[in-house]
Amino acid sequence: MSAQTAVATRGLSKRYGHVTAVDGLDLDVRRGEIYGFLGRNGAGKTTTIRMLLGLIRPSAGDVEVLGRRIVPGETAAFRGVGYLVETATAYPNLTVRENLEIQRRLTGSQTGAVAEAIALLRLDEYADRRAGQLSLGNKQRLALARALLHSPELLVLDEPGNALDPAGIVEIRDLLRRLSAEQGVTVFMSSHILSEVAHLADRIGIVHEGRLIEECPRDELAAKARAFSTQALTEQERADALLTMDLERYFLMRTGGER
Ligand code: ATP
């Protein structure tokens, strides 16, 4: 694995009985890039992410994260990693600030880290509310704040847009872009929604039935998609797509989100 690589997998596979959830995956995520791992429900995204994080044991293949081989149960490799996997969990009876303070102590981060994370995720208004009383979107923000608290080099995010409204998605997108551009943080994020990664990822990998069926820079994928859609889309489909885009913009404008 080269020093420029943040995540590498070779022949990574996971089988559950007769189901092959991940099938011989070779991934190379470069340091500093935003990598969009795109696939439909059941494509194998969460299973892959769990293996990247050493949460489950692969049936075959290898994973390296930030230059270290991942062995389930060993935590040393994850000091530089922040992650958000599926449903966000927090101590429901503790406040946002208290939840973050626990995370700060667990990760040995500096005292100012809690206030910084609260500001970064725009949680100021909710800092003294119990986590259990937050909306789903704000729970997701809290989970991201926890993932970011120790200033990780690599962020692994499973469907970070889940539970966020369109303005929240735009906000998180801007935050990830800033982290990548200003602090060189590598982002590996999964999504089943193309538009979520289309605006953000430098490179996109498409996973289908556990296999990587396409991987290229975002702009290249966009060019392919454009060529395809000129042939394949009907007038009606094109009009529907434009309408959705216009409505989303208008909705964001009326509700204070920026584009
Ligand atoms: P989603 O977007 O719906 O979360 P995904 O791309 O994350 O989908 P996975 O959750 O990785 O997909 O699932 C891939 C396949 O593996 C699915 O067919 C799923 O049913 C199966 N699978 C996942 N976990 C298990 C498990 N613990 N036991 C049996 N089958 C599983």
Short mmCIF file of C-alpha atoms and ligand atoms in Angstrom, two decimals:
data_model
loop_
_atom_site.label_atom_id
_atom_site.label_comp_id
_atom_site.label_asym_id
_atom_site.label_seq_id
_atom_site.Cartn_x
_atom_site.Cartn_y
_atom_site.Cartn_z
CA MET A 1 0.00 0.00 0.00
CA SER A 2 1.43 3.39 -0.96
CA ALA A 3 1.83 6.27 1.50
CA GLN A 4 -0.76 8.10 -0.61
CA THR A 5 -3.42 5.51 0.18
CA ALA A 6 -5.80 5.90 3.12
CA VAL A 7 -7.80 2.70 2.64
CA ALA A 8 -6.93 -0.34 0.58
CA THR A 9 -8.76 -3.63 0.30
CA ARG A 10 -7.68 -6.69 -1.67
CA GLY A 11 -10.05 -9.49 -2.54
CA LEU A 12 -12.27 -8.45 0.35
CA SER A 13 -15.23 -10.80 0.72
CA LYS A 14 -17.93 -11.59 3.21
CA ARG A 15 -20.33 -14.48 3.00
CA TYR A 16 -23.33 -15.12 5.22
CA GLY A 17 -24.37 -18.70 4.49
CA HIS A 18 -25.44 -18.68 0.85
CA VAL A 19 -25.42 -14.88 0.59
CA THR A 20 -22.24 -13.26 -0.67
CA ALA A 21 -22.58 -9.74 0.74
CA VAL A 22 -19.16 -8.55 -0.49
CA ASP A 23 -17.39 -10.28 -3.32
CA GLY A 24 -13.66 -9.76 -3.99
CA LEU A 25 -13.55 -6.01 -3.48
CA ASP A 26 -10.35 -4.12 -4.41
CA LEU A 27 -10.62 -0.54 -3.19
CA ASP A 28 -8.00 2.19 -3.08
CA VAL A 29 -8.98 5.39 -1.37
CA ARG A 30 -6.37 8.12 -1.72
CA ARG A 31 -5.38 10.37 1.13
CA GLY A 32 -7.23 13.67 1.12
CA GLU A 33 -9.95 12.65 -1.31
CA ILE A 34 -13.68 12.34 -0.81
CA TYR A 35 -14.68 8.90 -2.02
CA GLY A 36 -18.35 8.18 -2.64
CA PHE A 37 -19.24 4.50 -2.25
CA LEU A 38 -22.50 4.28 -4.10
CA GLY A 39 -24.86 1.33 -4.26
CA ARG A 40 -28.48 0.32 -3.97
CA ASN A 41 -29.97 -1.15 -0.81
CA GLY A 42 -28.34 -4.49 -0.09
CA ALA A 43 -25.37 -3.87 -2.39
CA GLY A 44 -22.88 -4.56 0.40
CA LYS A 45 -21.92 -1.05 1.56
CA THR A 46 -22.49 -1.47 5.27
CA THR A 47 -20.83 -4.89 5.29
CA THR A 48 -17.77 -3.38 3.58
CA ILE A 49 -17.64 -0.50 6.04
CA ARG A 50 -17.93 -2.88 8.98
CA MET A 51 -14.92 -4.78 7.66
CA LEU A 52 -12.96 -1.54 7.14
CA LEU A 53 -13.56 -0.74 10.78
CA GLY A 54 -12.69 -4.21 12.07
CA LEU A 55 -16.24 -4.70 13.37
CA ILE A 56 -16.70 -7.97 11.50
CA ARG A 57 -14.22 -10.52 10.19
CA PRO A 58 -13.90 -10.89 6.40
CA SER A 59 -14.46 -14.36 4.92
CA ALA A 60 -11.47 -13.61 2.66
CA GLY A 61 -9.16 -10.79 1.70
CA ASP A 62 -7.30 -7.97 3.43
CA VAL A 63 -7.92 -4.44 4.61
CA GLU A 64 -5.39 -1.72 5.32
CA VAL A 65 -6.37 1.57 6.91
CA LEU A 66 -3.87 4.43 7.24
CA GLY A 67 -1.02 2.01 6.61
CA ARG A 68 -2.05 -0.63 9.12
CA ARG A 69 -3.51 -4.04 8.43
CA ILE A 70 -6.89 -4.39 10.11
CA VAL A 71 -7.31 -7.27 12.51
CA PRO A 72 -10.75 -7.44 14.19
CA GLY A 73 -10.52 -6.58 17.86
CA GLU A 74 -7.32 -4.53 17.56
CA THR A 75 -7.96 -0.85 18.00
CA ALA A 76 -4.56 0.77 17.38
CA ALA A 77 -5.27 1.30 13.68
CA PHE A 78 -8.32 3.41 14.46
CA ARG A 79 -6.74 6.27 16.38
CA GLY A 80 -6.78 8.39 13.25
CA VAL A 81 -10.25 7.29 12.17
CA GLY A 82 -13.64 8.83 12.92
CA TYR A 83 -16.70 6.88 11.91
CA LEU A 84 -20.43 6.92 11.73
CA VAL A 85 -22.09 3.60 11.06
CA GLU A 86 -25.81 3.25 10.48
CA THR A 87 -28.06 4.47 13.29
CA ALA A 88 -26.46 7.10 15.42
CA THR A 89 -26.22 6.12 19.07
CA ALA A 90 -25.75 8.40 22.04
CA TYR A 91 -26.56 8.28 25.75
CA PRO A 92 -30.17 9.47 25.60
CA ASN A 93 -30.32 10.88 29.13
CA LEU A 94 -27.16 12.92 28.78
CA THR A 95 -27.02 16.26 27.02
CA VAL A 96 -25.28 16.86 23.72
CA ARG A 97 -22.39 18.50 25.57
CA GLU A 98 -22.11 15.63 28.07
CA ASN A 99 -22.13 13.03 25.30
CA LEU A 100 -19.32 14.89 23.56
CA GLU A 101 -17.40 15.30 26.82
CA ILE A 102 -17.44 11.52 27.29
CA GLN A 103 -16.14 11.06 23.78
CA ARG A 104 -13.45 13.68 24.42
CA ARG A 105 -12.19 11.82 27.48
CA LEU A 106 -12.33 8.46 25.72
CA THR A 107 -10.22 9.77 22.87
CA GLY A 108 -7.92 11.90 25.03
CA SER A 109 -8.75 14.99 22.97
CA GLN A 110 -8.01 18.52 24.14
CA THR A 111 -10.46 20.48 26.33
CA GLY A 112 -11.57 22.85 23.57
CA ALA A 113 -12.59 19.98 21.27
CA VAL A 114 -16.17 19.78 22.59
CA ALA A 115 -16.91 23.48 21.96
CA GLU A 116 -15.28 23.24 18.53
CA ALA A 117 -17.36 20.22 17.53
CA ILE A 118 -20.56 21.89 18.77
CA ALA A 119 -19.79 24.97 16.69
CA LEU A 120 -18.74 22.95 13.63
CA LEU A 121 -21.97 20.97 13.55
CA ARG A 122 -24.12 24.01 14.49
CA LEU A 123 -25.37 22.32 17.63
CA ASP A 124 -25.06 25.40 19.91
CA GLU A 125 -28.80 25.74 20.33
CA TYR A 126 -29.09 22.10 21.40
CA ALA A 127 -25.92 21.74 23.48
CA ASP A 128 -27.79 21.44 26.78
CA ARG A 129 -30.65 19.28 25.51
CA ARG A 130 -30.77 15.59 26.23
CA ALA A 131 -29.65 13.54 23.26
CA GLY A 132 -32.80 11.39 23.47
CA GLN A 133 -34.95 14.44 22.80
CA LEU A 134 -33.19 15.53 19.63
CA SER A 135 -34.74 15.23 16.20
CA LEU A 136 -33.30 12.47 14.01
CA GLY A 137 -31.35 15.03 12.00
CA ASN A 138 -29.78 16.53 15.10
CA LYS A 139 -28.98 13.06 16.44
CA GLN A 140 -27.11 12.52 13.20
CA ARG A 141 -25.28 15.83 13.70
CA LEU A 142 -24.32 14.75 17.22
CA ALA A 143 -22.99 11.48 15.85
CA LEU A 144 -20.90 13.38 13.31
CA ALA A 145 -19.64 15.71 16.04
CA ARG A 146 -18.52 12.63 17.99
CA ALA A 147 -16.83 11.16 14.95
CA LEU A 148 -14.93 14.41 14.39
CA LEU A 149 -14.02 15.21 17.96
CA HIS A 150 -10.50 13.80 17.91
CA SER A 151 -9.63 15.44 14.56
CA PRO A 152 -9.32 12.18 12.62
CA GLU A 153 -7.32 11.90 9.39
CA LEU A 154 -9.95 9.61 7.93
CA LEU A 155 -13.72 9.79 8.26
CA VAL A 156 -15.74 6.68 7.39
CA LEU A 157 -19.41 7.53 7.06
CA ASP A 158 -22.18 5.06 6.33
CA GLU A 159 -25.06 6.96 4.71
CA PRO A 160 -24.33 10.27 6.48
CA GLY A 161 -27.31 11.93 4.81
CA ASN A 162 -29.77 9.56 6.52
CA ALA A 163 -32.37 11.43 8.53
CA LEU A 164 -31.16 14.83 7.38
CA ASP A 165 -33.49 17.18 5.56
CA PRO A 166 -32.28 18.81 2.29
CA ALA A 167 -30.85 21.84 4.10
CA GLY A 168 -29.07 19.54 6.56
CA ILE A 169 -27.61 17.52 3.68
CA VAL A 170 -26.27 20.68 2.06
CA GLU A 171 -24.79 21.77 5.40
CA ILE A 172 -23.03 18.44 5.99
CA ARG A 173 -21.83 18.44 2.39
CA ASP A 174 -20.22 21.87 2.93
CA LEU A 175 -18.69 20.71 6.19
CA LEU A 176 -17.13 17.61 4.59
CA ARG A 177 -15.85 19.70 1.70
CA ARG A 178 -14.23 22.15 4.15
CA LEU A 179 -12.66 19.34 6.20
CA SER A 180 -11.22 17.86 3.05
CA ALA A 181 -9.98 21.12 1.53
CA GLU A 182 -8.72 22.87 4.66
CA GLN A 183 -7.55 20.00 6.83
CA GLY A 184 -6.79 17.32 4.25
CA VAL A 185 -9.20 14.88 5.90
CA THR A 186 -9.95 11.79 3.80
CA VAL A 187 -13.65 10.97 3.58
CA PHE A 188 -15.04 7.56 2.67
CA MET A 189 -18.81 7.81 2.54
CA SER A 190 -21.48 5.41 1.42
CA SER A 191 -24.81 6.35 -0.05
CA HIS A 192 -27.64 4.88 -2.05
CA ILE A 193 -28.55 8.35 -3.32
CA LEU A 194 -26.57 9.48 -6.31
CA SER A 195 -27.24 13.19 -5.81
CA GLU A 196 -25.74 12.97 -2.34
CA VAL A 197 -22.33 11.91 -3.62
CA ALA A 198 -22.58 13.60 -7.02
CA HIS A 199 -22.11 17.06 -5.50
CA LEU A 200 -19.34 16.07 -3.18
CA ALA A 201 -17.19 13.08 -4.05
CA ASP A 202 -13.91 13.44 -5.96
CA ARG A 203 -14.21 9.81 -7.00
CA ILE A 204 -17.15 7.49 -7.05
CA GLY A 205 -17.15 3.72 -6.77
CA ILE A 206 -20.33 1.88 -7.66
CA VAL A 207 -20.93 -1.34 -5.77
CA HIS A 208 -23.50 -3.84 -6.95
CA GLU A 209 -24.15 -7.30 -5.53
CA GLY A 210 -20.96 -7.01 -3.52
CA ARG A 211 -18.75 -6.13 -6.50
CA LEU A 212 -17.19 -2.88 -7.58
CA ILE A 213 -18.68 -2.45 -11.03
CA GLU A 214 -17.36 1.02 -11.78
CA GLU A 215 -14.86 3.41 -10.23
CA CYS A 216 -13.85 6.77 -11.65
CA PRO A 217 -13.52 10.49 -10.95
CA ARG A 218 -16.86 12.18 -10.45
CA ASP A 219 -16.56 14.32 -13.57
CA GLU A 220 -15.85 11.29 -15.73
CA LEU A 221 -18.90 9.53 -14.35
CA ALA A 222 -20.97 12.66 -14.96
CA ALA A 223 -19.80 12.76 -18.58
CA LYS A 224 -20.72 9.10 -19.06
CA ALA A 225 -24.10 9.70 -17.45
CA ARG A 226 -24.72 12.69 -19.70
CA ALA A 227 -23.90 10.71 -22.82
CA PHE A 228 -26.16 7.92 -21.64
CA SER A 229 -29.06 10.14 -20.66
CA THR A 230 -29.14 11.95 -24.00
CA GLN A 231 -29.86 8.57 -25.56
CA ALA A 232 -31.94 6.92 -22.89
CA LEU A 233 -34.10 9.52 -21.18
CA THR A 234 -37.48 10.38 -22.54
CA GLU A 235 -38.59 14.03 -22.73
CA GLN A 236 -40.90 13.38 -19.79
CA GLU A 237 -38.11 11.92 -17.63
CA ARG A 238 -35.87 14.88 -18.38
CA ALA A 239 -38.66 17.32 -17.53
CA ASP A 240 -39.33 15.45 -14.25
CA ALA A 241 -35.66 15.62 -13.27
CA LEU A 242 -35.53 19.36 -13.96
CA LEU A 243 -38.71 19.94 -12.01
CA THR A 244 -37.32 18.11 -8.96
CA MET A 245 -34.13 20.16 -9.14
CA ASP A 246 -36.01 23.44 -9.40
CA LEU A 247 -38.36 22.55 -6.56
CA GLU A 248 -35.48 21.51 -4.30
CA ARG A 249 -33.67 24.78 -4.96
CA TYR A 250 -36.78 26.80 -4.28
CA PHE A 251 -37.51 24.87 -1.10
CA LEU A 252 -33.95 25.42 0.17
CA MET A 253 -34.10 29.10 -0.66
CA ARG A 254 -37.40 29.54 1.22
CA THR A 255 -36.18 27.60 4.26
CA GLY A 256 -32.82 29.29 4.65
CA GLY A 257 -30.50 26.64 3.17
CA GLU A 258 -27.84 27.83 0.79
CA ARG A 259 -26.64 26.37 -2.44
P1 ATP B 1 -28.43 -0.77 2.69
O1 ATP B 1 -28.25 0.48 1.89
O2 ATP B 1 -29.81 -1.34 2.58
O3 ATP B 1 -27.97 -0.66 4.12
P2 ATP B 1 -26.00 -2.17 1.99
O4 ATP B 1 -25.45 -1.83 0.66
O5 ATP B 1 -25.38 -1.53 3.17
O6 ATP B 1 -27.56 -1.91 1.98
P3 ATP B 1 -25.45 -4.63 3.34
O7 ATP B 1 -26.19 -4.26 4.58
O8 ATP B 1 -23.99 -4.63 3.39
O9 ATP B 1 -25.94 -3.74 2.11
O10 ATP B 1 -26.00 -6.07 2.91
C1 ATP B 1 -25.49 -6.79 1.79
C2 ATP B 1 -26.16 -8.16 1.72
O11 ATP B 1 -25.74 -8.97 2.81
C3 ATP B 1 -27.68 -8.13 1.81
O12 ATP B 1 -28.18 -9.11 0.96
C4 ATP B 1 -27.97 -8.47 3.25
O13 ATP B 1 -29.22 -9.05 3.40
C5 ATP B 1 -26.83 -9.41 3.58
N1 ATP B 1 -26.44 -9.36 5.02
C6 ATP B 1 -25.90 -8.29 5.65
N2 ATP B 1 -25.64 -8.57 6.94
C7 ATP B 1 -26.05 -9.85 7.14
C8 ATP B 1 -26.05 -10.74 8.27
N3 ATP B 1 -25.57 -10.37 9.46
N4 ATP B 1 -26.54 -11.99 8.08
C9 ATP B 1 -27.01 -12.38 6.88
N5 ATP B 1 -27.03 -11.60 5.77
C10 ATP B 1 -26.57 -10.36 5.90
#
